[in-house]
Amino acid sequence: MAIITVEHLRKTYGAHTAVDDVSFSVEEGEIFGIVGRNGAGKSTTVECVAGLRVPTSGRVEVGADLKEEVGVQLQDCRLPDKIRVGEALDLYASFYSRPADWRALLDEVGLDPRRTFATLSGGQRQRLSLALALVGSPRIAILDELTTGLDPLARRDTWELITRVRERGVTVVLVTHFMEEAERLCDRVAVIAGGRVLALDTPSGLVERAGVTPQVTRATLDDAFLALTDHPSD
Amino acid sequence: MAFAPTAGRLAKLAAVETRLFLREPITLFFAILLPVSLLLALGGSIPAFRVPDPEFGGQRVVDVQLPGTMVMLSVVTLALSTLPVVLAVYRERGVLRRMSTTPVRPAALLAAQLAVNVVVAVLAAALTLGLGHLVLGVPAPGAPVAFAAVFALGCLALFALGLVLAAVAPGSRAAQGLGAAVVFPLLFLGGVWLPRALMPEVLRRISDFTPTGAFGQGLIDGLGGHPPRPLHLAVLAGWALAAAIAANRLFRWG
């Protein structure tokens, strides 16, 4: 059953078209990937889904309360320097009517509640951001560029976390430009370029469909993505 | 979506914002310590401030002029320097945007910040007058109701102006610069460096129409036992209303 339905979503800012025509639906319990290059319209799309932006036209339907049941991890969101990790989690937990146990959540992401935001590394900030998105026990988690800026080890730890989140029945919408990440985690992936959906399939379906050149012996989603979004100027 | 945050949620938000406020020693210094120490240091070290002065209606400078000005100084600092920078940082860092994804609207954060700053302004005023009384024998306000009313109206006007600064500043650095650019002329016109009683007539007339001139004089009148002048009340109310409308139109959450 679809928990998110997006039909002919369009978002323009004056003469600039951020999202041209995007349609997809996300099934309950799946990890749905949205991949694309910088500026493809990924973030605008999920921000429309999360209710942070109003679409210029098109329809967005979410089968959950946007504030209470949708956890959002936004790109480039920070906290005040002097706030402690535990304080932030406790505070954001208090916003929801059925919050998760924030101490358990902190254990899971491996953060010390006494640390202040200013002293956290990039990876730790991302994990805090993930914990804040999950602290309301959401039914849907929208994660925008969660692993950008992380080293390979931290990225793998985060992947494991996302898998565990899904095991609890949470539907995950994952925006990324790492194909390896989408290939590993996602049940289905929408490839977005120029504000449109170029292809939507399982990672292996996309690899097959893209018709990656025979010279590539073991085609990955990376190859498929490049073949799908290939542009003469690149 | 319409969601009324419970009192408990707002109390926790206010508690966290208070703790964050207390972790900024520079803010505490400028908003509380500086005005209080200026009163005690100037009042204690300049003997002329402690004898009745005909320029100030026969009252001692430490009784009325100096404490009134210091109370205004701390409100100006909190409203035009502290609050706009904190709010600009919150917007710049996406704190307001992140909150708008939760059941509690970011307006609650703004309300909590306002509340914390106003409470600190009240405490700073109480500390200034209290320590002034203990150390220098500053008398209690001669017209306490008038003093309190002017204080409240002045807070409204200046904090509303602070919200306008927070609204128009593109980032935290800009908020700092803008704050300084507004604070220094306003403090001058409010009589911090040159008391209004000693200003040339033209300058005092201009000062009458500024929020700090009206606020400072209103506080001094209240301390000295005089009712506030209607012009000053009208000026403060006008600034409060105009700034509140402008802030409401201009404020961006993301």
mmCIF file with all atom_site columns, C-alpha atoms in Angstrom, chain B residues 61-212:
data_model
loop_
_atom_site.group_PDB
_atom_site.id
_atom_site.type_symbol
_atom_site.label_atom_id
_atom_site.label_alt_id
_atom_site.label_comp_id
_atom_site.label_asym_id
_atom_site.label_entity_id
_atom_site.label_seq_id
_atom_site.pdbx_PDB_ins_code
_atom_site.Cartn_x
_atom_site.Cartn_y
_atom_site.Cartn_z
_atom_site.occupancy
_atom_site.B_iso_or_equiv
_atom_site.pdbx_formal_charge
_atom_site.auth_seq_id
_atom_site.auth_comp_id
_atom_site.auth_asym_id
_atom_site.auth_atom_id
_atom_site.pdbx_PDB_model_num
ATOM 1   C CA . VAL B 1 61  ? 23.012 61.957 39.329 1.00 0.00 ? 61  VAL B CA 1
ATOM 2   C CA . VAL B 1 62  ? 23.278 58.542 41.015 1.00 0.00 ? 62  VAL B CA 1
ATOM 3   C CA . ASP B 1 63  ? 19.676 58.709 42.210 1.00 0.00 ? 63  ASP B CA 1
ATOM 4   C CA . VAL B 1 64  ? 17.892 59.110 38.911 1.00 0.00 ? 64  VAL B CA 1
ATOM 5   C CA . GLN B 1 65  ? 19.934 59.955 35.824 1.00 0.00 ? 65  GLN B CA 1
ATOM 6   C CA . LEU B 1 66  ? 22.514 57.171 36.076 1.00 0.00 ? 66  LEU B CA 1
ATOM 7   C CA . PRO B 1 67  ? 20.309 54.215 37.141 1.00 0.00 ? 67  PRO B CA 1
ATOM 8   C CA . GLY B 1 68  ? 17.622 55.155 34.581 1.00 0.00 ? 68  GLY B CA 1
ATOM 9   C CA . THR B 1 69  ? 20.212 55.240 31.813 1.00 0.00 ? 69  THR B CA 1
ATOM 10  C CA . MET B 1 70  ? 21.777 51.931 32.908 1.00 0.00 ? 70  MET B CA 1
ATOM 11  C CA . VAL B 1 71  ? 18.391 50.176 32.977 1.00 0.00 ? 71  VAL B CA 1
ATOM 12  C CA . MET B 1 72  ? 17.815 51.407 29.426 1.00 0.00 ? 72  MET B CA 1
ATOM 13  C CA . LEU B 1 73  ? 21.316 50.277 28.387 1.00 0.00 ? 73  LEU B CA 1
ATOM 14  C CA . SER B 1 74  ? 20.692 46.685 29.397 1.00 0.00 ? 74  SER B CA 1
ATOM 15  C CA . VAL B 1 75  ? 17.300 46.545 27.655 1.00 0.00 ? 75  VAL B CA 1
ATOM 16  C CA . VAL B 1 76  ? 18.862 47.989 24.473 1.00 0.00 ? 76  VAL B CA 1
ATOM 17  C CA . THR B 1 77  ? 21.717 45.467 24.627 1.00 0.00 ? 77  THR B CA 1
ATOM 18  C CA . LEU B 1 78  ? 19.376 42.501 25.059 1.00 0.00 ? 78  LEU B CA 1
ATOM 19  C CA . ALA B 1 79  ? 16.801 43.640 22.522 1.00 0.00 ? 79  ALA B CA 1
ATOM 20  C CA . LEU B 1 80  ? 19.029 44.949 19.750 1.00 0.00 ? 80  LEU B CA 1
ATOM 21  C CA . SER B 1 81  ? 22.261 42.953 20.130 1.00 0.00 ? 81  SER B CA 1
ATOM 22  C CA . THR B 1 82  ? 21.526 39.657 21.867 1.00 0.00 ? 82  THR B CA 1
ATOM 23  C CA . LEU B 1 83  ? 18.108 38.676 20.540 1.00 0.00 ? 83  LEU B CA 1
ATOM 24  C CA . PRO B 1 84  ? 18.620 39.471 16.821 1.00 0.00 ? 84  PRO B CA 1
ATOM 25  C CA . VAL B 1 85  ? 21.938 37.618 16.685 1.00 0.00 ? 85  VAL B CA 1
ATOM 26  C CA . VAL B 1 86  ? 20.538 34.509 18.389 1.00 0.00 ? 86  VAL B CA 1
ATOM 27  C CA . LEU B 1 87  ? 17.533 34.457 16.060 1.00 0.00 ? 87  LEU B CA 1
ATOM 28  C CA . ALA B 1 88  ? 19.731 35.048 13.002 1.00 0.00 ? 88  ALA B CA 1
ATOM 29  C CA . VAL B 1 89  ? 21.950 32.138 14.081 1.00 0.00 ? 89  VAL B CA 1
ATOM 30  C CA . TYR B 1 90  ? 18.859 29.961 14.511 1.00 0.00 ? 90  TYR B CA 1
ATOM 31  C CA . ARG B 1 91  ? 17.674 30.796 11.028 1.00 0.00 ? 91  ARG B CA 1
ATOM 32  C CA . GLU B 1 92  ? 21.136 30.494 9.473  1.00 0.00 ? 92  GLU B CA 1
ATOM 33  C CA . ARG B 1 93  ? 21.658 27.074 11.043 1.00 0.00 ? 93  ARG B CA 1
ATOM 34  C CA . GLY B 1 94  ? 18.255 25.788 10.016 1.00 0.00 ? 94  GLY B CA 1
ATOM 35  C CA . VAL B 1 95  ? 17.105 25.435 13.652 1.00 0.00 ? 95  VAL B CA 1
ATOM 36  C CA . LEU B 1 96  ? 13.828 27.185 12.794 1.00 0.00 ? 96  LEU B CA 1
ATOM 37  C CA . ARG B 1 97  ? 13.432 25.058 9.655  1.00 0.00 ? 97  ARG B CA 1
ATOM 38  C CA . ARG B 1 98  ? 14.071 21.860 11.599 1.00 0.00 ? 98  ARG B CA 1
ATOM 39  C CA . MET B 1 99  ? 11.473 22.858 14.183 1.00 0.00 ? 99  MET B CA 1
ATOM 40  C CA . SER B 1 100 ? 8.917  23.465 11.464 1.00 0.00 ? 100 SER B CA 1
ATOM 41  C CA . THR B 1 101 ? 9.068  19.710 10.709 1.00 0.00 ? 101 THR B CA 1
ATOM 42  C CA . THR B 1 102 ? 7.961  18.926 14.301 1.00 0.00 ? 102 THR B CA 1
ATOM 43  C CA . PRO B 1 103 ? 4.563  19.378 15.971 1.00 0.00 ? 103 PRO B CA 1
ATOM 44  C CA . VAL B 1 104 ? 5.848  22.541 17.701 1.00 0.00 ? 104 VAL B CA 1
ATOM 45  C CA . ARG B 1 105 ? 5.979  25.579 15.457 1.00 0.00 ? 105 ARG B CA 1
ATOM 46  C CA . PRO B 1 106 ? 9.197  27.631 15.328 1.00 0.00 ? 106 PRO B CA 1
ATOM 47  C CA . ALA B 1 107 ? 7.165  30.601 16.599 1.00 0.00 ? 107 ALA B CA 1
ATOM 48  C CA . ALA B 1 108 ? 7.331  28.870 19.994 1.00 0.00 ? 108 ALA B CA 1
ATOM 49  C CA . LEU B 1 109 ? 11.131 29.115 19.885 1.00 0.00 ? 109 LEU B CA 1
ATOM 50  C CA . LEU B 1 110 ? 10.898 32.813 19.093 1.00 0.00 ? 110 LEU B CA 1
ATOM 51  C CA . ALA B 1 111 ? 8.468  33.258 21.991 1.00 0.00 ? 111 ALA B CA 1
ATOM 52  C CA . ALA B 1 112 ? 10.817 31.381 24.333 1.00 0.00 ? 112 ALA B CA 1
ATOM 53  C CA . GLN B 1 113 ? 13.754 33.568 23.283 1.00 0.00 ? 113 GLN B CA 1
ATOM 54  C CA . LEU B 1 114 ? 11.706 36.729 23.799 1.00 0.00 ? 114 LEU B CA 1
ATOM 55  C CA . ALA B 1 115 ? 10.581 35.523 27.216 1.00 0.00 ? 115 ALA B CA 1
ATOM 56  C CA . VAL B 1 116 ? 14.123 34.685 28.335 1.00 0.00 ? 116 VAL B CA 1
ATOM 57  C CA . ASN B 1 117 ? 15.456 38.062 27.213 1.00 0.00 ? 117 ASN B CA 1
ATOM 58  C CA . VAL B 1 118 ? 12.633 40.033 28.806 1.00 0.00 ? 118 VAL B CA 1
ATOM 59  C CA . VAL B 1 119 ? 13.072 38.155 32.100 1.00 0.00 ? 119 VAL B CA 1
ATOM 60  C CA . VAL B 1 120 ? 16.803 38.888 32.019 1.00 0.00 ? 120 VAL B CA 1
ATOM 61  C CA . ALA B 1 121 ? 16.038 42.568 31.329 1.00 0.00 ? 121 ALA B CA 1
ATOM 62  C CA . VAL B 1 122 ? 13.769 42.667 34.379 1.00 0.00 ? 122 VAL B CA 1
ATOM 63  C CA . LEU B 1 123 ? 16.419 40.958 36.528 1.00 0.00 ? 123 LEU B CA 1
ATOM 64  C CA . ALA B 1 124 ? 19.137 43.308 35.280 1.00 0.00 ? 124 ALA B CA 1
ATOM 65  C CA . ALA B 1 125 ? 16.937 46.314 36.145 1.00 0.00 ? 125 ALA B CA 1
ATOM 66  C CA . ALA B 1 126 ? 16.204 44.892 39.599 1.00 0.00 ? 126 ALA B CA 1
ATOM 67  C CA . LEU B 1 127 ? 19.889 44.197 40.169 1.00 0.00 ? 127 LEU B CA 1
ATOM 68  C CA . THR B 1 128 ? 20.883 47.705 39.043 1.00 0.00 ? 128 THR B CA 1
ATOM 69  C CA . LEU B 1 129 ? 18.392 49.407 41.337 1.00 0.00 ? 129 LEU B CA 1
ATOM 70  C CA . GLY B 1 130 ? 18.952 46.940 44.203 1.00 0.00 ? 130 GLY B CA 1
ATOM 71  C CA . LEU B 1 131 ? 22.743 47.160 44.237 1.00 0.00 ? 131 LEU B CA 1
ATOM 72  C CA . GLY B 1 132 ? 22.523 50.892 43.572 1.00 0.00 ? 132 GLY B CA 1
ATOM 73  C CA . HIS B 1 133 ? 20.396 51.170 46.680 1.00 0.00 ? 133 HIS B CA 1
ATOM 74  C CA . LEU B 1 134 ? 22.702 49.058 48.842 1.00 0.00 ? 134 LEU B CA 1
ATOM 75  C CA . VAL B 1 135 ? 25.968 50.630 47.678 1.00 0.00 ? 135 VAL B CA 1
ATOM 76  C CA . LEU B 1 136 ? 25.068 54.196 46.736 1.00 0.00 ? 136 LEU B CA 1
ATOM 77  C CA . GLY B 1 137 ? 21.779 54.724 48.550 1.00 0.00 ? 137 GLY B CA 1
ATOM 78  C CA . VAL B 1 138 ? 19.802 55.063 45.292 1.00 0.00 ? 138 VAL B CA 1
ATOM 79  C CA . PRO B 1 139 ? 16.193 55.541 46.444 1.00 0.00 ? 139 PRO B CA 1
ATOM 80  C CA . ALA B 1 140 ? 13.356 53.310 45.256 1.00 0.00 ? 140 ALA B CA 1
ATOM 81  C CA . PRO B 1 141 ? 11.516 54.676 42.175 1.00 0.00 ? 141 PRO B CA 1
ATOM 82  C CA . GLY B 1 142 ? 9.542  57.770 43.197 1.00 0.00 ? 142 GLY B CA 1
ATOM 83  C CA . ALA B 1 143 ? 6.693  56.831 40.837 1.00 0.00 ? 143 ALA B CA 1
ATOM 84  C CA . PRO B 1 144 ? 6.880  53.023 40.782 1.00 0.00 ? 144 PRO B CA 1
ATOM 85  C CA . VAL B 1 145 ? 3.794  52.451 38.622 1.00 0.00 ? 145 VAL B CA 1
ATOM 86  C CA . ALA B 1 146 ? 4.918  54.991 36.028 1.00 0.00 ? 146 ALA B CA 1
ATOM 87  C CA . PHE B 1 147 ? 8.411  53.496 36.087 1.00 0.00 ? 147 PHE B CA 1
ATOM 88  C CA . ALA B 1 148 ? 7.064  49.956 35.570 1.00 0.00 ? 148 ALA B CA 1
ATOM 89  C CA . ALA B 1 149 ? 4.708  51.078 32.797 1.00 0.00 ? 149 ALA B CA 1
ATOM 90  C CA . VAL B 1 150 ? 7.495  52.894 30.929 1.00 0.00 ? 150 VAL B CA 1
ATOM 91  C CA . PHE B 1 151 ? 9.763  49.873 31.422 1.00 0.00 ? 151 PHE B CA 1
ATOM 92  C CA . ALA B 1 152 ? 7.129  47.558 29.929 1.00 0.00 ? 152 ALA B CA 1
ATOM 93  C CA . LEU B 1 153 ? 6.356  49.868 27.015 1.00 0.00 ? 153 LEU B CA 1
ATOM 94  C CA . GLY B 1 154 ? 10.070 50.425 26.335 1.00 0.00 ? 154 GLY B CA 1
ATOM 95  C CA . CYS B 1 155 ? 10.663 46.667 26.327 1.00 0.00 ? 155 CYS B CA 1
ATOM 96  C CA . LEU B 1 156 ? 7.821  46.247 23.827 1.00 0.00 ? 156 LEU B CA 1
ATOM 97  C CA . ALA B 1 157 ? 9.248  48.923 21.511 1.00 0.00 ? 157 ALA B CA 1
ATOM 98  C CA . LEU B 1 158 ? 12.868 47.770 21.686 1.00 0.00 ? 158 LEU B CA 1
ATOM 99  C CA . PHE B 1 159 ? 12.241 44.023 21.472 1.00 0.00 ? 159 PHE B CA 1
ATOM 100 C CA . ALA B 1 160 ? 9.900  44.593 18.527 1.00 0.00 ? 160 ALA B CA 1
ATOM 101 C CA . LEU B 1 161 ? 12.717 46.578 16.887 1.00 0.00 ? 161 LEU B CA 1
ATOM 102 C CA . GLY B 1 162 ? 15.057 43.678 17.683 1.00 0.00 ? 162 GLY B CA 1
ATOM 103 C CA . LEU B 1 163 ? 12.706 41.343 15.826 1.00 0.00 ? 163 LEU B CA 1
ATOM 104 C CA . VAL B 1 164 ? 12.825 43.686 12.826 1.00 0.00 ? 164 VAL B CA 1
ATOM 105 C CA . LEU B 1 165 ? 16.638 43.486 12.889 1.00 0.00 ? 165 LEU B CA 1
ATOM 106 C CA . ALA B 1 166 ? 16.426 39.687 13.105 1.00 0.00 ? 166 ALA B CA 1
ATOM 107 C CA . ALA B 1 167 ? 13.996 39.712 10.192 1.00 0.00 ? 167 ALA B CA 1
ATOM 108 C CA . VAL B 1 168 ? 16.037 41.857 7.823  1.00 0.00 ? 168 VAL B CA 1
ATOM 109 C CA . ALA B 1 169 ? 19.533 40.541 8.672  1.00 0.00 ? 169 ALA B CA 1
ATOM 110 C CA . PRO B 1 170 ? 20.530 37.941 6.079  1.00 0.00 ? 170 PRO B CA 1
ATOM 111 C CA . GLY B 1 171 ? 22.852 36.152 8.530  1.00 0.00 ? 171 GLY B CA 1
ATOM 112 C CA . SER B 1 172 ? 24.282 36.263 12.043 1.00 0.00 ? 172 SER B CA 1
ATOM 113 C CA . ARG B 1 173 ? 27.234 38.449 11.045 1.00 0.00 ? 173 ARG B CA 1
ATOM 114 C CA . ALA B 1 174 ? 24.919 40.903 9.375  1.00 0.00 ? 174 ALA B CA 1
ATOM 115 C CA . ALA B 1 175 ? 22.725 40.877 12.489 1.00 0.00 ? 175 ALA B CA 1
ATOM 116 C CA . GLN B 1 176 ? 25.773 41.766 14.590 1.00 0.00 ? 176 GLN B CA 1
ATOM 117 C CA . GLY B 1 177 ? 26.778 44.612 12.284 1.00 0.00 ? 177 GLY B CA 1
ATOM 118 C CA . LEU B 1 178 ? 23.253 45.904 11.924 1.00 0.00 ? 178 LEU B CA 1
ATOM 119 C CA . GLY B 1 179 ? 22.765 45.713 15.692 1.00 0.00 ? 179 GLY B CA 1
ATOM 120 C CA . ALA B 1 180 ? 25.888 47.781 16.336 1.00 0.00 ? 180 ALA B CA 1
ATOM 121 C CA . ALA B 1 181 ? 24.941 50.303 13.648 1.00 0.00 ? 181 ALA B CA 1
ATOM 122 C CA . VAL B 1 182 ? 21.558 50.836 15.292 1.00 0.00 ? 182 VAL B CA 1
ATOM 123 C CA . VAL B 1 183 ? 22.618 50.552 18.945 1.00 0.00 ? 183 VAL B CA 1
ATOM 124 C CA . PHE B 1 184 ? 25.297 53.265 19.019 1.00 0.00 ? 184 PHE B CA 1
ATOM 125 C CA . PRO B 1 185 ? 23.253 56.148 17.567 1.00 0.00 ? 185 PRO B CA 1
ATOM 126 C CA . LEU B 1 186 ? 20.272 55.067 19.684 1.00 0.00 ? 186 LEU B CA 1
ATOM 127 C CA . LEU B 1 187 ? 22.358 54.985 22.855 1.00 0.00 ? 187 LEU B CA 1
ATOM 128 C CA . PHE B 1 188 ? 23.729 58.420 22.037 1.00 0.00 ? 188 PHE B CA 1
ATOM 129 C CA . LEU B 1 189 ? 20.248 59.830 21.452 1.00 0.00 ? 189 LEU B CA 1
ATOM 130 C CA . GLY B 1 190 ? 19.093 58.049 24.595 1.00 0.00 ? 190 GLY B CA 1
ATOM 131 C CA . GLY B 1 191 ? 21.526 60.147 26.622 1.00 0.00 ? 191 GLY B CA 1
ATOM 132 C CA . VAL B 1 192 ? 24.116 57.514 27.514 1.00 0.00 ? 192 VAL B CA 1
ATOM 133 C CA . TRP B 1 193 ? 27.113 59.702 26.713 1.00 0.00 ? 193 TRP B CA 1
ATOM 134 C CA . LEU B 1 194 ? 25.501 63.106 26.913 1.00 0.00 ? 194 LEU B CA 1
ATOM 135 C CA . PRO B 1 195 ? 22.549 63.245 29.339 1.00 0.00 ? 195 PRO B CA 1
ATOM 136 C CA . ARG B 1 196 ? 19.395 64.573 27.701 1.00 0.00 ? 196 ARG B CA 1
ATOM 137 C CA . ALA B 1 197 ? 19.285 67.400 30.244 1.00 0.00 ? 197 ALA B CA 1
ATOM 138 C CA . LEU B 1 198 ? 22.583 68.704 28.854 1.00 0.00 ? 198 LEU B CA 1
ATOM 139 C CA . MET B 1 199 ? 21.734 68.207 25.165 1.00 0.00 ? 199 MET B CA 1
ATOM 140 C CA . PRO B 1 200 ? 21.244 71.231 22.890 1.00 0.00 ? 200 PRO B CA 1
ATOM 141 C CA . GLU B 1 201 ? 17.566 71.923 22.339 1.00 0.00 ? 201 GLU B CA 1
ATOM 142 C CA . VAL B 1 202 ? 17.501 70.566 18.752 1.00 0.00 ? 202 VAL B CA 1
ATOM 143 C CA . LEU B 1 203 ? 19.195 67.330 19.731 1.00 0.00 ? 203 LEU B CA 1
ATOM 144 C CA . ARG B 1 204 ? 16.861 66.819 22.680 1.00 0.00 ? 204 ARG B CA 1
ATOM 145 C CA . ARG B 1 205 ? 13.881 67.379 20.370 1.00 0.00 ? 205 ARG B CA 1
ATOM 146 C CA . ILE B 1 206 ? 15.171 64.675 18.011 1.00 0.00 ? 206 ILE B CA 1
ATOM 147 C CA . SER B 1 207 ? 15.891 62.439 20.997 1.00 0.00 ? 207 SER B CA 1
ATOM 148 C CA . ASP B 1 208 ? 12.272 62.820 22.149 1.00 0.00 ? 208 ASP B CA 1
ATOM 149 C CA . PHE B 1 209 ? 11.116 60.938 19.081 1.00 0.00 ? 209 PHE B CA 1
ATOM 150 C CA . THR B 1 210 ? 13.598 58.045 19.285 1.00 0.00 ? 210 THR B CA 1
ATOM 151 C CA . PRO B 1 211 ? 12.701 54.891 21.233 1.00 0.00 ? 211 PRO B CA 1
ATOM 152 C CA . THR B 1 212 ? 15.754 55.269 23.466 1.00 0.00 ? 212 THR B CA 1
#
